[in-house]
Amino acid sequence: MIRLSNIRRSYRSAAGRESVLEGLDFELDEGEYVAIMGASGTGKSTLMNILGTLERPNGGEYIFRDKKVHRMGNGKLTLLRNEEIGFVFQNYQLIPNLSVYQNVLLPLSYKRKWQSKKRARVKRALAMVGLEGKLKAKPHQLSGGQKQRVAIARAIVNEPSLLLADEPTGSLDEKTTESILEIFDELHEHGVTIILITHDPEVAKRAERILHLKGGRIKEQAYETLQSL
Amino acid sequence: MRLFKVFKMALLGIWSNKFRVLLSIFGVVIGVFAVIALSAISLGVKDTVMKQMGGLGAEQIMVMPGRVLKDGGGAHNFLNGVSSLPSTLTNTDAEEIRKLESVESVTPMLETVGRIQYTKENEEPTSVEGMLVGTSGSYQGVFHTTLKEGRFFTEEEEANKDRVVVLGSGIHASLLNQKQELPEIDPAQQAEPEKTWWQKLLDRLTGSSVSAADAPAEEESLVGKEVTIQGETFTVIGVLESEATLGMTSDNSILMPVQNALEVTSTENLTSIYVKADSIENLDQAEKDVHAAVKLNHPETDFSTVKQTEMLDAIDTVTRILQVMLVGITATALVISGAGIMNVMVMSVRERTREIGIRKALGASTIEILFQFLFETILLCLAGGIIGLLLGYGFVTWWNGAITIFPLVLPMWVIQLALGSSILIGIVCGVYPAIKAAILQPSRALRFE
Ligand SMILES: Nc1ncnc2c1ncn2[C@@H]1O[C@H](COP(=O)(O)OP(=O)(O)OP(=O)(O)O)[C@@H](O)[C@H]1O
Ligand SMILES: [Mg+2]
């Protein structure tokens, strides 16, 4: 489904150019559930932004379902992420003055094609994360776990084929973490391709594959070595 | 692009920043209110003056002191000439004009301030100041005045210099103590020739604001009684119907045959001469004749002849200039308030950087973000414009209900101008913040703290 080859990304900083991704290669099949681990600042979020077409690499190729993403213009990229990709950002990223319902509706309201039953879709997505009773609440009235679940509902409301989740359990307790991982399991069963970024080995273990980001490249990580991290 | 949805998002954006929004549109509200109120006033004045001038009739030619510079294009700045020079016109000129064949009637006018006094039996004398007008019987036809009682002076009385006087209704009422004093006319106003035409116009506009329209009906009348003007005794032969209008109201006039007025005030010069051509077709010829006739005694051409239509044109030009100035003032006010709105929007875009990042990540295109913020600015300005318009409309309605000097006019084009310019300001000031928002890179916007 996805192939990244020789992806390079660097940022200008005070001390010249800082290289984050240095010739990264990565492949992912349809319906896979992978976890990406790595120390803070190694470029996990950067990788997610590139996968999610929010950011262009300085070089390399990105193929998404046989389409050359690295050749696409901004308009096509916008379309691609609206239709195919669901985002769960590192820190919820809900719009504060919009209600839960309006936040979840966002991806649908930017759909190019006319869509029926938007309200029903939003409700279904919220029901899936167990928040159907909070339609009118504003983000500041929610707990961290609830916000994260709203963010997940928003990520799945447009029924994406690829779900990108950046630390979805980062600041949550065990019980909430478990409930969120169950949602991911269910999405996985429905055939959604999932890339989950996490620090937590227990969370990473839920995925089928674990990848390790280090030195600007990705390495396959064996299950057994996880404990040593 | 789903414009309607983007529009809704813009509305929502405004709604969630109510207070700041209110502050930022204040300038637009004031600007639009100012243009509505000021243009309603200027158009109202113009309308009223035009009606009065128009009432003179198109066959009228005015002979005025001072030389008018005719630029050949039809517009004349005769108004400069009118009041900046002392008059040298005399009754001889009027007589000279009267001899012309192309002329139907001649109405000499001497206008000055005079004091009139009436002593009722066994009472203290009442004295009021009014506009002393020396004229002839044709005055009635020129100014469309009607008599409430009595009669106007006859040609015979004019020729005999009979001491007869016709009073304006306000003067009449004041002499009978029927209502509060008429507003005093400052004699200095008359004596100062350096006053410009518009100052005089303003003086007249404001000076005539008290009308006798609401004076209680009284049986008592001065017709047949004797009054004293400048120390001489006159017999009142008529009283004019009151005119509750702006400008050339006759309410505070004291009318008498022109010869008497010249004598009583010991002057030799007329203020102006109104000449009626015998037909519209002959108007141009009549003007030439009149000019030639007056020139006999004024070889240096220190006078001008102006047709009523030219006068209307000139007033039109003047009010047009006023309106252009008004538009300029409005534009300035709106540009200043527009700068404020732009500032607020730039701040708003900065504050909502993350929101923009989220929207873009979730599928909003560059154009959609652009229009969302552009609509927001336009809506802001339009809201300000509408509030200003409502305030202006309220002002005009209140004025027309409470103030009777002259009615305000609020034509459609002023409303369109006000709303149109608020939208324009919205577009002009909205483009920059909107572009700033639209070109934000999503990943960077999401990282924004
Ligand atoms: N827009 C940017 N401009 C400059 N430097 C950037 C930018 N985005 C990321 N970086 C740098 O790239 C590196 C990787 O950042 P990134 O957010 O991808 O790390 P991460 O692996 O997600 O870390 P964490 O686990 O803490 O979320 C960091 O050193 C960061 O400073
Ligand atoms: Mg990160």
XYZ file of C-alpha atoms and ligand atoms in Angstrom:
710
model
C 0.000 0.000 0.000
C 2.725 2.426 0.989
C 6.325 2.579 -0.071
C 8.778 5.212 1.080
C 12.226 5.067 -0.419
C 15.261 7.127 0.418
C 13.229 9.800 2.197
C 15.295 12.708 3.414
C 14.125 15.578 5.542
C 16.139 18.286 7.242
C 15.308 21.582 8.910
C 17.120 24.833 9.011
C 18.193 25.655 12.522
C 20.457 28.131 14.237
C 23.380 25.730 13.846
C 22.876 25.185 10.131
C 20.899 22.265 8.698
C 19.659 19.634 11.054
C 18.996 16.317 9.393
C 16.027 14.384 10.785
C 15.324 11.684 8.222
C 18.320 10.429 6.273
C 17.409 8.095 3.457
C 14.546 6.350 5.187
C 12.995 3.270 3.529
C 9.664 1.858 4.610
C 7.022 -0.474 3.223
C 3.545 -1.246 4.412
C 0.874 -3.613 3.112
C -2.833 -3.017 2.931
C -4.549 -3.715 6.253
C -1.354 -3.884 8.313
C -1.103 -2.613 11.885
C 2.363 -1.316 12.710
C 3.850 0.546 15.632
C 6.693 3.024 15.280
C 8.918 3.585 18.261
C 11.891 5.789 18.853
C 13.379 8.275 21.232
C 11.994 11.764 21.474
C 13.142 14.052 18.703
C 14.136 11.263 16.313
C 11.554 12.374 13.779
C 8.491 10.195 14.416
C 6.078 13.075 14.043
C 8.017 14.262 11.022
C 7.594 10.827 9.452
C 3.896 10.880 10.226
C 3.536 14.302 8.612
C 5.239 13.030 5.472
C 3.067 9.905 5.403
C 0.030 12.111 5.931
C 1.126 14.456 3.102
C 1.169 17.401 5.510
C 4.807 17.957 4.748
C 7.028 17.267 1.759
C 10.322 15.459 2.116
C 13.448 17.129 0.736
C 14.033 14.059 -1.392
C 12.961 10.487 -1.970
C 9.867 8.741 -3.273
C 6.500 8.208 -1.681
C 4.134 5.775 -3.378
C 0.585 5.449 -2.030
C -1.458 2.747 -3.786
C 0.595 3.114 -6.965
C 0.260 6.877 -6.929
C 3.420 8.962 -6.871
C 2.668 11.218 -3.942
C 5.996 13.041 -4.232
C 4.906 14.280 -7.650
C 1.454 15.499 -6.597
C 0.441 19.139 -6.354
C -1.088 20.637 -3.208
C -4.666 20.266 -4.422
C -4.249 16.537 -5.089
C -2.549 16.049 -1.730
C -5.437 17.782 0.044
C -7.843 15.482 -1.730
C -5.777 12.397 -0.922
C -5.643 13.075 2.791
C -9.295 14.002 2.972
C -10.350 10.777 1.268
C -7.825 8.212 2.429
C -6.133 9.304 5.632
C -7.326 9.693 9.198
C -5.210 11.671 11.662
C -4.893 11.359 15.414
C -2.435 14.119 16.274
C 0.061 14.088 19.100
C -1.899 16.498 21.276
C -5.518 16.039 20.246
C -5.633 19.160 18.050
C -9.325 19.846 18.522
C -10.614 23.284 17.527
C -11.489 24.919 20.846
C -14.525 26.952 19.826
C -16.196 24.102 17.974
C -18.358 21.514 19.709
C -17.524 17.819 19.742
C -20.011 17.290 16.953
C -18.564 20.110 14.822
C -15.014 18.893 15.371
C -15.851 15.393 14.236
C -17.806 16.764 11.280
C -14.778 18.695 9.936
C -13.385 16.055 7.526
C -16.872 15.505 6.101
C -17.522 19.195 5.623
C -14.473 19.428 3.363
C -15.503 16.447 1.235
C -15.487 17.154 -2.476
C -18.439 14.904 -3.212
C -21.858 15.439 -1.774
C -22.459 13.067 1.081
C -25.646 11.871 2.620
C -26.327 11.285 6.284
C -23.399 13.277 7.625
C -25.047 13.585 10.975
C -25.545 9.845 11.177
C -21.887 9.262 10.283
C -20.662 11.629 12.954
C -22.896 9.948 15.513
C -21.711 6.510 14.482
C -18.074 7.557 14.818
C -18.731 9.037 18.249
C -20.681 5.952 19.304
C -17.692 3.851 18.363
C -15.518 5.732 20.849
C -18.314 5.810 23.424
C -19.019 9.536 23.327
C -22.437 9.727 21.704
C -23.709 11.665 24.717
C -21.245 14.537 24.342
C -22.237 15.983 20.982
C -22.657 19.544 22.203
C -19.730 19.675 24.626
C -16.782 21.952 23.900
C -13.249 20.483 24.053
C -12.422 22.332 27.273
C -15.258 20.492 28.994
C -13.679 17.098 28.280
C -11.049 15.020 30.047
C -7.818 14.080 28.284
C -9.100 10.590 27.474
C -12.357 11.979 26.136
C -10.507 14.488 23.959
C -8.359 11.705 22.586
C -11.476 9.698 21.767
C -13.034 12.681 20.008
C -9.811 12.987 18.006
C -10.113 9.292 17.077
C -13.759 9.689 16.110
C -12.725 12.589 13.857
C -9.969 10.461 12.337
C -12.323 7.636 11.403
C -15.429 9.571 10.427
C -14.432 9.703 6.770
C -13.684 5.964 6.798
C -10.024 6.302 5.871
C -7.976 3.433 4.531
C -4.938 4.629 6.474
C -5.060 5.735 10.104
C -2.073 7.689 11.449
C -1.983 7.941 15.234
C 0.757 9.945 16.974
C 1.004 8.979 20.664
C -2.731 8.333 21.025
C -2.217 6.973 24.535
C 0.559 9.332 25.554
C -0.917 10.849 28.680
C -3.678 8.399 29.495
C -4.055 5.908 32.339
C -4.009 2.165 31.779
C -7.743 1.703 31.636
C -8.301 4.487 29.118
C -5.311 3.306 27.115
C -6.859 -0.149 26.934
C -10.216 1.206 25.742
C -8.479 3.159 22.997
C -6.383 0.196 21.932
C -9.594 -1.818 21.674
C -10.941 0.736 19.223
C -7.767 0.316 17.169
C -8.128 -3.463 17.286
C -11.654 -3.147 15.976
C -10.598 -0.808 13.166
C -7.824 -3.238 12.302
C -10.371 -6.045 12.063
C -12.353 -3.898 9.668
C -9.298 -3.733 7.413
C -8.049 -0.238 8.216
C -4.287 0.145 7.812
C -2.893 1.599 11.046
C 0.376 3.309 11.856
C 0.692 3.968 15.553
C 3.485 6.011 17.069
C 4.245 5.259 20.706
C 6.854 5.272 23.434
C 5.135 2.492 25.335
C 6.320 -1.073 24.541
C 3.058 -2.509 25.918
C 1.120 -0.413 23.443
C 3.504 -1.275 20.625
C 3.003 -4.962 21.296
C -0.602 -4.706 20.186
C 0.574 -4.064 16.634
C 1.576 -6.758 14.166
C 4.939 -5.203 13.439
C 7.165 -2.878 15.365
C 9.521 -0.480 13.650
C 12.259 1.474 15.295
C 13.268 4.948 14.160
C 16.860 5.824 14.883
C 19.495 7.901 13.132
C 17.025 9.014 10.503
C 16.276 5.443 9.357
C 13.791 2.702 10.191
C 14.734 -0.686 11.557
C 12.491 -3.689 12.079
C 12.338 -4.456 15.785
C 12.004 -7.938 17.141
C 9.293 -8.478 19.752
C 11.722 -10.090 22.150
C 14.064 -7.129 22.296
C 11.307 -4.762 23.293
C 11.811 -5.248 26.993
C 15.344 -3.952 26.772
C 14.237 -0.542 25.562
C -15.813 24.508 -3.388
C -18.611 24.525 -0.905
C -18.988 28.265 -0.533
C -21.967 28.066 1.735
C -20.138 25.871 4.221
C -17.122 28.130 4.154
C -19.501 31.019 4.745
C -20.965 29.268 7.777
C -17.474 28.713 9.147
C -16.765 32.407 8.736
C -19.932 33.265 10.669
C -18.915 30.908 13.415
C -15.475 32.475 13.572
C -17.034 35.872 14.125
C -19.490 34.568 16.687
C -16.776 33.075 18.835
C -14.946 36.430 19.004
C -17.921 38.668 19.715
C -16.251 41.250 21.870
C -13.238 41.863 19.703
C -15.465 41.941 16.677
C -17.617 44.617 18.227
C -14.606 46.791 18.920
C -13.115 46.356 15.492
C -16.250 47.308 13.586
C -16.834 50.432 15.638
C -14.978 52.539 13.094
C -17.065 51.228 10.230
C -20.253 51.873 12.195
C -19.253 55.485 12.804
C -18.045 55.965 9.235
C -21.233 54.677 7.692
C -23.410 56.565 10.146
C -21.530 59.761 9.310
C -21.952 59.365 5.583
C -25.653 58.591 5.932
C -26.362 61.501 8.248
C -24.208 64.029 6.401
C -25.443 63.145 2.948
C -29.035 63.112 4.156
C -28.512 66.641 5.465
C -26.731 67.936 2.372
C -29.267 66.337 0.062
C -32.100 67.647 2.193
C -30.763 71.196 2.033
C -30.193 70.908 -1.673
C -33.656 69.556 -2.259
C -35.282 72.340 -0.310
C -33.244 75.113 -1.884
C -33.764 73.650 -5.324
C -37.491 73.527 -4.786
C -37.513 77.178 -3.827
C -35.305 78.205 -6.697
C -37.318 76.015 -8.989
C -40.404 77.783 -7.681
C -39.123 81.025 -9.137
C -39.923 79.748 -12.566
C -37.620 79.089 -15.478
C -38.321 82.467 -17.102
C -36.625 84.282 -14.239
C -33.409 86.193 -14.734
C -31.640 87.579 -11.712
C -29.515 90.677 -11.850
C -26.961 90.529 -9.078
C -24.051 92.679 -7.973
C -20.572 91.495 -8.813
C -19.160 89.977 -11.940
C -19.787 86.348 -12.621
C -17.063 84.426 -14.361
C -18.768 82.304 -16.899
C -16.509 79.494 -17.968
C -18.570 78.668 -20.977
C -19.181 75.145 -19.785
C -22.498 75.981 -18.220
C -21.332 75.926 -14.627
C -20.776 79.321 -13.098
C -19.180 80.346 -9.947
C -21.507 83.291 -9.740
C -22.073 82.587 -6.082
C -18.631 83.999 -5.366
C -19.578 87.203 -7.037
C -22.952 87.512 -5.426
C -21.949 88.289 -1.947
C -18.390 89.440 -2.041
C -19.180 92.847 -3.496
C -21.406 95.645 -2.269
C -24.254 96.233 -4.641
C -24.230 99.122 -7.075
C -27.571 98.281 -8.626
C -30.134 101.035 -8.421
C -33.793 101.488 -9.039
C -32.843 103.343 -12.211
C -31.501 100.047 -13.514
C -34.812 98.423 -12.690
C -36.635 101.173 -14.534
C -34.303 100.736 -17.479
C -35.107 97.028 -17.608
C -38.810 97.726 -17.326
C -38.634 99.509 -20.672
C -37.517 96.348 -22.485
C -39.949 94.544 -24.751
C -38.741 91.042 -23.995
C -39.467 91.544 -20.314
C -42.781 90.798 -18.696
C -42.187 92.020 -15.167
C -39.418 93.486 -13.065
C -39.154 92.949 -9.326
C -36.545 95.105 -7.642
C -35.396 93.755 -4.322
C -33.855 95.641 -1.445
C -33.250 93.412 1.511
C -31.929 94.731 4.757
C -32.560 94.462 8.429
C -35.174 96.782 9.844
C -36.980 97.377 13.097
C -40.716 97.707 13.269
C -42.739 98.943 16.191
C -46.385 98.771 17.086
C -48.065 100.525 19.941
C -51.313 99.081 21.139
C -53.642 101.400 22.989
C -52.699 101.784 26.642
C -49.799 99.406 26.266
C -46.036 99.531 25.970
C -44.843 99.580 22.357
C -43.710 96.236 20.916
C -40.714 96.314 18.682
C -39.242 93.501 16.584
C -36.524 93.174 14.043
C -37.245 91.722 10.636
C -36.113 91.538 7.058
C -37.093 94.822 5.499
C -37.856 94.185 1.859
C -38.433 96.898 -0.677
C -40.025 95.482 -3.776
C -42.935 95.813 -6.151
C -46.285 94.179 -6.665
C -44.774 91.466 -8.842
C -43.020 90.079 -5.727
C -46.068 87.983 -5.087
C -45.783 86.268 -8.437
C -42.047 85.654 -8.139
C -42.079 84.142 -4.664
C -45.538 82.582 -4.756
C -46.641 84.224 -1.581
C -50.274 84.388 -0.694
C -52.028 86.762 1.644
C -53.696 85.613 4.808
C -55.612 88.853 4.981
C -55.668 92.294 3.457
C -54.011 93.002 0.136
C -50.679 93.719 -1.524
C -49.672 97.246 -2.505
C -50.785 98.508 -5.891
C -48.821 100.141 -8.684
C -50.482 103.357 -7.781
C -49.354 103.160 -4.198
C -45.844 102.385 -5.424
C -45.887 105.397 -7.712
C -47.293 107.662 -4.979
C -44.854 106.294 -2.430
C -47.745 105.660 -0.083
C -46.604 104.589 3.346
C -48.086 101.088 3.204
C -46.592 97.822 4.435
C -47.326 94.104 4.144
C -46.159 91.977 7.051
C -44.864 88.430 7.189
C -46.927 86.225 9.447
C -44.117 85.843 11.979
C -43.610 89.584 12.292
C -47.325 90.068 12.547
C -47.641 87.531 15.315
C -44.667 88.965 17.196
C -46.018 92.480 17.086
C -49.208 91.178 18.642
C -47.165 89.287 21.248
C -48.727 86.097 20.064
C -45.586 84.114 20.378
C -42.021 84.284 21.539
C -39.633 86.712 19.892
C -38.479 85.928 16.422
C -34.832 85.096 16.242
C -32.874 88.284 16.057
C -31.106 88.885 12.827
C -27.718 90.285 13.476
C -27.388 93.526 11.513
C -23.666 92.826 11.267
C -24.477 89.957 8.976
C -25.894 92.360 6.491
C -23.156 94.907 6.847
C -20.307 92.497 6.287
C -19.788 92.105 2.597
C -16.798 89.772 3.061
C -18.972 86.939 4.215
C -19.007 84.167 1.678
C -22.157 82.956 0.053
C -22.307 79.751 2.030
C -21.968 81.548 5.342
C -24.891 83.698 4.337
C -26.816 80.680 3.181
C -26.112 79.028 6.511
C -27.172 82.169 8.357
C -30.384 82.191 6.486
C -30.962 78.504 6.923
C -30.510 78.657 10.645
C -32.043 82.098 11.097
C -35.305 81.064 9.600
C -35.690 77.957 11.640
C -38.442 79.368 13.776
C -41.683 79.495 11.903
C -45.013 80.900 12.835
C -46.758 77.802 11.610
C -47.733 76.718 15.074
C -48.842 80.119 16.331
C -52.328 79.924 17.739
C -55.042 81.262 15.518
C -55.896 84.785 16.625
C -58.740 86.999 15.646
C -56.646 90.086 16.255
C -55.148 91.698 13.183
C -52.971 94.673 12.417
C -54.518 95.320 9.014
C -55.534 98.947 8.904
C -53.406 99.772 11.961
C -50.385 101.998 11.994
C -46.832 100.839 12.691
C -43.532 102.644 12.926
C -40.568 101.611 10.807
C -37.272 103.424 11.209
C -39.164 106.323 12.733
C -41.750 106.657 10.006
C -45.383 105.749 10.193
C -46.818 103.112 7.880
C -50.245 101.584 7.456
C -50.471 97.815 7.452
C -52.475 96.719 4.427
C -51.864 92.982 4.406
C -50.438 89.952 6.190
C -48.759 87.058 4.382
C -49.625 83.407 4.832
C -46.927 81.684 6.849
C -44.383 79.510 5.117
C -42.805 76.827 7.200
C -39.888 76.298 4.915
C -36.206 76.676 4.942
C -34.394 79.545 3.321
C -36.343 82.296 1.678
C -39.293 82.284 3.970
C -41.257 85.489 4.053
C -42.359 84.955 7.654
C -40.099 87.637 9.052
C -40.351 90.010 6.113
C -41.602 93.562 6.163
C -42.631 94.334 2.596
C -43.048 97.840 1.218
C -42.781 99.645 -2.114
C -39.151 99.790 -3.128
C -38.969 103.588 -3.273
C -40.149 103.810 0.321
C -37.643 101.235 1.428
C -34.808 103.138 -0.242
C -35.896 106.293 1.504
C -36.514 104.790 4.883
C -33.163 103.033 4.938
C -31.438 105.944 3.168
C -29.713 103.691 0.672
C -29.514 103.970 -3.078
C -28.714 100.426 -4.009
C -30.861 97.386 -4.540
C -29.812 93.932 -3.415
C -30.917 92.333 -6.649
C -33.430 92.595 -9.444
C -35.653 89.734 -10.519
C -36.705 89.921 -14.154
C -39.264 87.713 -15.807
C -38.836 87.146 -19.539
C -42.010 87.240 -21.541
C -41.494 83.663 -22.669
C -39.089 80.748 -22.281
C -38.217 80.953 -25.966
C -37.125 84.537 -25.506
C -35.118 83.848 -22.390
C -31.678 84.123 -23.923
C -32.613 87.262 -25.824
C -34.155 88.727 -22.698
C -31.006 88.058 -20.711
C -28.938 89.854 -23.356
C -31.348 92.771 -23.361
C -31.344 93.013 -19.607
C -27.589 92.898 -19.528
C -27.344 95.644 -22.115
C -29.919 97.775 -20.298
C -28.127 97.593 -16.979
C -24.778 98.155 -18.634
C -25.929 101.593 -19.751
C -25.372 102.811 -16.213
C -22.651 100.308 -15.364
C -20.075 100.466 -18.131
C -17.568 98.655 -15.922
C -19.944 95.645 -15.676
C -19.961 95.350 -11.903
C -23.108 93.225 -12.072
C -24.214 89.928 -13.522
C -27.292 88.431 -15.011
C -28.044 84.848 -14.128
C -30.847 82.727 -15.438
C -32.764 80.676 -12.944
C -31.627 77.510 -14.678
C -28.017 78.563 -14.300
C -28.671 79.180 -10.653
C -30.050 75.684 -10.284
C -27.018 74.323 -12.115
C -24.725 76.199 -9.795
C -26.468 74.944 -6.676
C -26.286 71.506 -8.142
C -22.568 71.923 -8.708
C -22.026 73.160 -5.197
C -23.896 70.290 -3.606
C -22.065 67.923 -5.898
C -18.767 69.255 -4.624
C -20.077 68.833 -1.087
C -20.995 65.275 -1.862
C -17.599 64.525 -3.336
C -16.011 65.906 -0.187
C -18.368 63.785 1.832
C -17.405 60.691 -0.055
C -13.783 61.610 0.570
C -14.359 61.967 4.306
C -16.194 58.674 4.378
C -13.470 56.964 2.433
C -10.889 58.262 4.888
C -12.919 57.107 7.878
C -13.464 53.715 6.335
C -9.827 53.284 5.381
C -8.769 54.053 8.947
C -11.300 51.657 10.403
C -10.351 49.172 7.697
C -6.777 49.261 8.920
C -8.072 48.420 12.395
C -10.065 45.529 11.055
C -7.093 44.260 9.091
C -5.035 44.344 12.271
C -7.663 42.387 14.168
C -7.846 39.822 11.397
C -4.082 39.391 11.207
C -4.101 38.808 14.960
C -6.984 36.425 14.606
C -5.163 34.434 11.914
C -2.103 34.228 14.138
C -4.134 33.097 17.104
C -5.914 30.511 15.039
C -2.823 29.135 13.318
C -3.422 25.691 14.785
C -7.063 25.747 13.747
C -5.944 26.519 10.213
C -3.427 23.670 10.368
C -6.106 21.269 11.576
C -8.531 22.331 8.885
C -5.926 21.943 6.184
C -4.875 18.543 7.489
C -8.475 17.405 7.449
C -9.051 18.431 3.857
C -9.568 22.183 3.620
C -8.043 23.550 0.433
C -6.033 26.743 0.200
C -8.957 28.466 -1.483
C -11.407 27.382 1.186
C -9.251 28.776 3.961
C -8.784 31.950 1.933
C -12.501 32.432 1.517
C -13.289 31.542 5.104
C -11.152 34.402 6.371
C -12.095 36.740 3.556
C -15.791 36.179 4.280
C -15.123 36.736 7.922
C -13.622 40.161 7.234
C -16.321 41.087 4.733
C -19.045 40.032 7.149
C -17.405 42.074 9.887
C -17.348 45.195 7.761
C -20.822 44.586 6.416
C -22.161 44.127 9.928
C -20.558 47.439 10.863
C -22.072 48.994 7.742
C -25.539 47.682 8.543
C -25.398 48.895 12.130
C -24.219 52.307 10.890
C -26.983 52.306 8.305
C -29.640 51.519 10.895
C -28.326 54.285 13.145
C -28.325 56.680 10.186
C -31.808 55.635 9.199
C -32.973 56.126 12.763
C -31.415 59.586 12.756
C -33.144 60.590 9.511
C -36.479 59.247 10.741
C -36.120 61.068 14.040
C -35.133 64.314 12.288
C -38.045 64.202 9.882
C -40.422 63.562 12.761
C -39.064 66.161 15.160
C -37.483 68.924 13.096
C -39.513 70.863 10.600
C -36.965 73.262 9.130
C -36.322 71.016 6.186
C -36.772 67.332 5.551
C -33.779 65.004 5.248
C -33.487 62.918 2.154
C -32.006 59.420 2.190
C -31.855 58.145 -1.363
C -31.105 54.565 -2.294
C -27.703 55.407 -3.716
C -26.431 56.579 -0.344
C -27.483 53.277 1.189
C -25.836 51.396 -1.641
C -22.706 53.515 -1.332
C -22.522 52.870 2.410
C -23.014 49.122 2.159
C -20.944 48.835 -0.993
C -18.005 50.637 0.547
C -18.171 48.515 3.702
C -18.015 45.403 1.542
C -15.177 46.910 -0.458
C -13.258 47.688 2.730
C -13.899 44.117 3.826
C -12.438 42.765 0.619
C -9.461 45.112 0.574
C -8.607 44.592 4.233
C -9.487 40.918 4.215
C -7.283 39.791 1.387
C -3.986 40.097 3.197
C -4.956 38.194 6.391
C -6.801 35.624 4.286
C -3.760 34.997 2.109
C -1.617 34.770 5.218
C -3.956 32.108 6.544
C -4.286 30.262 3.269
C -0.593 29.799 2.593
C 0.207 28.420 6.053
C 1.951 25.104 5.792
C -0.180 22.555 7.692
C 2.573 20.693 9.508
C 4.142 23.913 10.663
C 0.761 25.342 11.684
C 0.073 22.235 13.758
C 3.374 22.642 15.594
C 2.564 26.314 16.332
C 2.440 27.086 20.038
N 9.191 22.844 11.421
C 10.342 22.511 11.988
N 11.364 23.391 11.991
C 12.544 23.102 12.544
N 12.811 21.922 13.137
C 11.825 21.004 13.171
C 10.552 21.254 12.609
N 9.790 20.162 12.768
C 10.565 19.255 13.435
N 11.764 19.769 13.672
C 12.878 19.062 14.338
O 12.910 17.743 13.891
C 13.223 16.868 14.929
C 12.186 15.790 15.000
O 10.971 16.271 15.446
P 9.714 15.349 15.640
O 8.606 16.156 16.166
O 9.467 14.623 14.392
O 10.223 14.360 16.764
P 9.427 13.169 17.448
O 10.171 11.961 17.160
O 8.009 13.217 17.068
O 9.566 13.551 18.992
P 8.545 13.271 20.170
O 8.639 11.859 20.513
O 9.044 14.157 21.278
O 7.176 13.702 19.687
C 13.301 17.704 16.192
O 14.653 17.893 16.511
C 12.632 19.008 15.811
O 13.305 20.072 16.458
Mg 6.220 13.588 18.003
